[in-house]
Amino acid sequence: MVLNIKREGRVAVLKLNRPDSLNALSGDLHDALNTAVADVAQDESVGCVVVTGAGRAFCAGGDTRSGGARDTGPTSQEQRVDAMVHHAETVRLLHLMPKPTLAIVNGAAAGAGLALALACDMRIAASDAMMTTAYVRLALSGDFGCTYFLTRLVGPAIAAELMFLSEKIAMDRALQLGLVNRVMPSGDLLAEGMRMANELAAMPPVTLRLMKRNIAAASHASLDEMIEREATAMVRCTKTQDAKEALAARREGRPAVFVGY
């Protein structure tokens, strides 16, 4: 099985499972991941989605042994483009689904594997993990939304440096650049990642949905548009049962228990 899917309460864990290939994205893994992400995006019982890798890598990128983006047969250019766009639906859904997504980066994240991690809302990484764009080393320009996510996270000049030079990024620099949110010793990574995921899954879903929507809009909307968006979202939140529960819990000095509406 190239992808392991596990549920822990309201957390869905998607673990890439090709450790002998450093979890490189074969066609089968692409398809399995695409289907799984689409399923959990629509599953109201899932409050947070975790993506991680089996073994010593997060994901080494496209499986170059199976050709990757290269011309490997009689398939037309248009068909290859369509296949790559279809596979990239995975990162689009991770980025836009109305619930938090968390990458637990347990090892190397390269090329499309880096893009997969960056598509998530947050990333927690092992201190001995490594990130790299990798594409230029293979004379490829980049896919899976890598340019989009990098540019929005670090700005065009640093994105150009990371894409053009394809240097290995240690986690201290990744943290400095904002590519990861937290760095942990490898022995503590999974426990801390799952603690974060369960905390996120317990948050009020409508609130997180609207926060995520606002964050996505903030990169292109004007200040006036964002003020309007935020006001509309705030009013929507005040009408939820979860907002009433939050106020009641504060008055009563107890933790809030959110119901999801």
Short mmCIF file of C-alpha atoms in Angstrom, two decimals:
data_model
loop_
_atom_site.label_atom_id
_atom_site.label_comp_id
_atom_site.label_asym_id
_atom_site.label_seq_id
_atom_site.Cartn_x
_atom_site.Cartn_y
_atom_site.Cartn_z
CA MET A 1 0.00 0.00 0.00
CA VAL A 2 1.66 3.24 -1.17
CA LEU A 3 -0.39 5.44 1.18
CA ASN A 4 -1.40 4.65 4.75
CA ILE A 5 -4.54 6.40 6.01
CA LYS A 6 -5.18 6.48 9.73
CA ARG A 7 -7.76 8.20 11.91
CA GLU A 8 -7.02 9.45 15.42
CA GLY A 9 -10.21 11.06 16.69
CA ARG A 10 -10.91 13.99 14.36
CA VAL A 11 -7.41 13.87 12.84
CA ALA A 12 -6.80 12.11 9.53
CA VAL A 13 -3.16 11.10 8.99
CA LEU A 14 -2.00 10.50 5.41
CA LYS A 15 1.40 8.80 5.44
CA LEU A 16 3.30 8.38 2.19
CA ASN A 17 4.49 4.78 2.23
CA ARG A 18 7.27 4.17 -0.28
CA PRO A 19 10.20 4.34 2.15
CA ASP A 20 12.58 2.44 -0.13
CA SER A 21 12.11 5.23 -2.70
CA LEU A 22 12.15 8.02 -0.08
CA ASN A 23 8.40 8.31 -0.69
CA ALA A 24 8.89 9.56 -4.23
CA LEU A 25 5.61 10.35 -5.96
CA SER A 26 4.91 7.51 -8.37
CA GLY A 27 1.75 7.48 -10.45
CA ASP A 28 0.08 5.13 -7.96
CA LEU A 29 1.01 7.33 -5.01
CA HIS A 30 -0.14 10.46 -6.82
CA ASP A 31 -3.52 8.85 -7.48
CA ALA A 32 -3.92 7.48 -3.94
CA LEU A 33 -2.97 10.80 -2.37
CA ASN A 34 -5.28 12.73 -4.66
CA THR A 35 -8.23 10.50 -3.77
CA ALA A 36 -7.48 10.54 -0.05
CA VAL A 37 -7.13 14.32 0.15
CA ALA A 38 -10.40 14.79 -1.74
CA ASP A 39 -12.15 12.38 0.64
CA VAL A 40 -10.92 13.99 3.88
CA ALA A 41 -11.63 17.48 2.51
CA GLN A 42 -15.33 16.56 2.30
CA ASP A 43 -15.52 14.46 5.48
CA GLU A 44 -17.15 16.59 8.19
CA SER A 45 -15.90 14.20 10.89
CA VAL A 46 -12.30 15.22 10.04
CA GLY A 47 -11.16 18.35 11.82
CA CYS A 48 -7.48 18.36 10.78
CA VAL A 49 -5.44 16.63 8.07
CA VAL A 50 -1.83 15.55 8.64
CA VAL A 51 0.57 14.64 5.83
CA THR A 52 3.82 12.84 6.66
CA GLY A 53 6.18 10.19 5.31
CA ALA A 54 7.25 6.69 6.26
CA GLY A 55 10.89 5.95 6.97
CA ARG A 56 13.65 8.54 6.78
CA ALA A 57 12.14 10.95 4.23
CA PHE A 58 9.05 13.10 3.94
CA CYS A 59 8.97 12.98 0.14
CA ALA A 60 11.81 13.05 -2.39
CA GLY A 61 9.60 14.57 -5.09
CA GLY A 62 8.55 13.03 -8.36
CA ASP A 63 9.66 9.49 -9.08
CA THR A 64 12.33 10.19 -11.70
CA ARG A 65 12.76 6.47 -12.31
CA SER A 66 9.27 6.42 -13.82
CA GLY A 67 9.97 9.47 -15.97
CA GLY A 68 8.38 12.29 -13.95
CA ALA A 69 7.58 15.26 -16.15
CA ARG A 70 9.85 14.11 -18.98
CA ASP A 71 8.82 12.85 -22.39
CA THR A 72 8.87 9.10 -21.82
CA GLY A 73 6.65 7.81 -24.60
CA PRO A 74 4.10 8.54 -27.29
CA THR A 75 1.73 10.42 -24.95
CA SER A 76 1.11 13.94 -26.26
CA GLN A 77 2.36 17.04 -24.48
CA GLU A 78 -1.23 18.06 -23.81
CA GLN A 79 -1.98 14.75 -22.11
CA ARG A 80 1.10 15.04 -19.92
CA VAL A 81 0.11 18.58 -18.94
CA ASP A 82 -3.39 17.40 -18.10
CA ALA A 83 -2.00 14.57 -15.94
CA MET A 84 0.24 16.98 -14.02
CA VAL A 85 -2.63 19.41 -13.47
CA HIS A 86 -4.78 16.54 -12.21
CA HIS A 87 -2.09 15.42 -9.77
CA ALA A 88 -1.71 19.00 -8.53
CA GLU A 89 -5.33 18.94 -7.38
CA THR A 90 -3.81 17.38 -4.24
CA VAL A 91 -1.93 20.55 -3.27
CA ARG A 92 -4.81 22.79 -4.31
CA LEU A 93 -7.14 20.93 -1.95
CA LEU A 94 -4.62 20.90 0.90
CA HIS A 95 -4.24 24.65 0.52
CA LEU A 96 -7.92 25.50 0.10
CA MET A 97 -9.92 22.84 1.97
CA PRO A 98 -11.96 24.46 4.79
CA LYS A 99 -10.01 22.80 7.61
CA PRO A 100 -6.42 23.03 8.86
CA THR A 101 -3.70 20.94 7.25
CA LEU A 102 -0.37 20.12 8.89
CA ALA A 103 2.79 18.63 7.35
CA ILE A 104 4.95 16.63 9.76
CA VAL A 105 8.25 16.80 7.89
CA ASN A 106 10.18 13.81 9.22
CA GLY A 107 13.03 13.95 6.68
CA ALA A 108 14.00 15.22 3.25
CA ALA A 109 11.37 17.21 1.35
CA ALA A 110 12.51 17.85 -2.21
CA GLY A 111 10.89 19.12 -5.40
CA ALA A 112 7.23 18.17 -5.47
CA GLY A 113 7.71 16.81 -1.95
CA LEU A 114 8.65 20.31 -0.80
CA ALA A 115 5.60 21.69 -2.59
CA LEU A 116 3.44 19.10 -0.85
CA ALA A 117 4.69 20.29 2.55
CA LEU A 118 4.34 23.97 1.64
CA ALA A 119 0.75 23.44 0.48
CA CYS A 120 -0.24 22.66 4.07
CA ASP A 121 -1.24 25.48 6.39
CA MET A 122 1.56 24.70 8.85
CA ARG A 123 4.71 22.61 8.97
CA ILE A 124 6.54 21.05 11.91
CA ALA A 125 9.89 19.51 11.04
CA ALA A 126 12.56 17.27 12.53
CA SER A 127 15.76 19.13 13.35
CA ASP A 128 17.70 16.83 11.01
CA ALA A 129 15.26 17.20 8.09
CA MET A 130 16.24 18.95 4.87
CA MET A 131 14.39 20.90 2.18
CA THR A 132 15.41 21.66 -1.40
CA THR A 133 13.66 22.64 -4.61
CA ALA A 134 15.83 20.17 -6.61
CA TYR A 135 14.22 20.94 -9.99
CA VAL A 136 17.09 22.80 -11.65
CA ARG A 137 19.41 19.85 -10.97
CA LEU A 138 17.18 17.83 -13.29
CA ALA A 139 16.79 20.68 -15.82
CA LEU A 140 13.13 21.03 -14.83
CA SER A 141 11.30 24.27 -14.02
CA GLY A 142 9.06 23.15 -11.14
CA ASP A 143 5.55 21.85 -10.60
CA PHE A 144 2.93 20.98 -7.96
CA GLY A 145 2.50 24.63 -7.02
CA CYS A 146 6.07 24.95 -5.72
CA THR A 147 6.64 28.39 -7.28
CA TYR A 148 3.29 29.65 -5.96
CA PHE A 149 3.84 28.55 -2.37
CA LEU A 150 7.50 29.55 -2.20
CA THR A 151 6.88 33.04 -3.55
CA ARG A 152 4.05 33.70 -1.11
CA LEU A 153 5.99 32.39 1.86
CA VAL A 154 9.41 33.96 1.29
CA GLY A 155 8.97 36.58 -1.46
CA PRO A 156 10.18 36.56 -5.07
CA ALA A 157 13.89 37.22 -4.42
CA ILE A 158 14.35 34.35 -1.95
CA ALA A 159 12.09 32.12 -4.05
CA ALA A 160 14.37 32.80 -7.02
CA GLU A 161 17.43 31.93 -4.94
CA LEU A 162 15.90 28.67 -3.75
CA MET A 163 14.67 27.69 -7.22
CA PHE A 164 17.76 28.77 -9.21
CA LEU A 165 20.49 27.48 -6.87
CA SER A 166 18.62 24.49 -5.44
CA GLU A 167 20.72 24.47 -2.29
CA LYS A 168 19.93 22.19 0.62
CA ILE A 169 18.05 24.11 3.32
CA ALA A 170 18.78 23.09 6.90
CA MET A 171 15.94 23.49 9.37
CA ASP A 172 17.44 26.45 11.22
CA ARG A 173 17.34 28.43 7.97
CA ALA A 174 13.94 27.00 7.03
CA LEU A 175 12.61 28.30 10.35
CA GLN A 176 14.21 31.69 9.78
CA LEU A 177 12.69 31.94 6.29
CA GLY A 178 9.24 30.88 7.47
CA LEU A 179 9.21 27.62 5.53
CA VAL A 180 8.47 25.75 8.77
CA ASN A 181 6.61 26.83 11.91
CA ARG A 182 8.47 24.68 14.44
CA VAL A 183 11.54 22.45 14.57
CA MET A 184 11.72 19.51 16.96
CA PRO A 185 14.20 16.73 17.76
CA SER A 186 13.28 13.79 15.55
CA GLY A 187 12.37 11.66 18.56
CA ASP A 188 9.75 14.19 19.67
CA LEU A 189 8.43 15.13 16.24
CA LEU A 190 5.48 12.78 15.82
CA ALA A 191 4.16 13.27 19.35
CA GLU A 192 4.34 17.06 19.08
CA GLY A 193 2.89 17.04 15.57
CA MET A 194 -0.07 14.93 16.65
CA ARG A 195 -0.55 17.10 19.74
CA MET A 196 -0.82 20.13 17.45
CA ALA A 197 -3.13 18.29 15.05
CA ASN A 198 -5.49 17.21 17.83
CA GLU A 199 -5.53 20.74 19.22
CA LEU A 200 -6.44 22.09 15.79
CA ALA A 201 -9.11 19.42 15.31
CA ALA A 202 -10.77 20.51 18.57
CA MET A 203 -11.09 24.14 17.44
CA PRO A 204 -14.44 25.54 16.17
CA PRO A 205 -14.66 24.43 12.51
CA VAL A 206 -16.65 27.38 11.18
CA THR A 207 -14.14 29.79 12.72
CA LEU A 208 -11.17 27.92 11.21
CA ARG A 209 -12.90 27.76 7.82
CA LEU A 210 -13.38 31.53 7.79
CA MET A 211 -9.89 32.24 9.13
CA LYS A 212 -8.37 30.09 6.40
CA ARG A 213 -10.46 31.84 3.75
CA ASN A 214 -9.35 35.25 5.03
CA ILE A 215 -5.68 34.25 5.06
CA ALA A 216 -5.91 32.99 1.47
CA ALA A 217 -7.53 36.25 0.35
CA ALA A 218 -5.09 38.51 2.19
CA SER A 219 -2.28 37.95 -0.35
CA HIS A 220 -4.24 39.64 -3.14
CA ALA A 221 -7.15 41.59 -1.61
CA SER A 222 -7.00 45.29 -0.76
CA LEU A 223 -7.21 46.50 2.85
CA ASP A 224 -10.77 47.69 2.26
CA GLU A 225 -11.73 44.29 0.87
CA MET A 226 -10.13 42.49 3.82
CA ILE A 227 -11.89 44.70 6.36
CA GLU A 228 -15.20 43.86 4.69
CA ARG A 229 -14.35 40.16 4.53
CA GLU A 230 -13.30 40.08 8.17
CA ALA A 231 -16.43 41.90 9.31
CA THR A 232 -18.67 39.51 7.38
CA ALA A 233 -16.84 36.50 8.82
CA MET A 234 -16.98 37.87 12.36
CA VAL A 235 -20.75 38.36 12.17
CA ARG A 236 -21.12 34.82 10.80
CA CYS A 237 -19.07 33.47 13.72
CA THR A 238 -21.21 35.25 16.33
CA LYS A 239 -24.25 33.34 15.08
CA THR A 240 -22.72 29.90 15.73
CA GLN A 241 -23.43 27.66 18.67
CA ASP A 242 -19.67 27.43 19.16
CA ALA A 243 -19.41 31.18 19.81
CA LYS A 244 -22.13 30.87 22.45
CA GLU A 245 -20.30 27.90 23.97
CA ALA A 246 -17.02 29.86 24.07
CA LEU A 247 -18.68 32.68 26.04
CA ALA A 248 -20.41 30.25 28.40
CA ALA A 249 -17.17 28.37 29.02
CA ARG A 250 -15.34 31.61 29.82
CA ARG A 251 -18.05 32.68 32.28
CA GLU A 252 -18.01 29.26 33.95
CA GLY A 253 -14.23 28.91 34.02
CA ARG A 254 -14.10 25.65 32.04
CA PRO A 255 -12.69 24.51 28.70
CA ALA A 256 -15.05 25.04 25.76
CA VAL A 257 -16.41 21.98 23.95
CA PHE A 258 -17.15 22.92 20.36
CA VAL A 259 -19.85 21.15 18.36
CA GLY A 260 -19.02 22.38 14.86
CA TYR A 261 -21.83 24.79 14.04
#
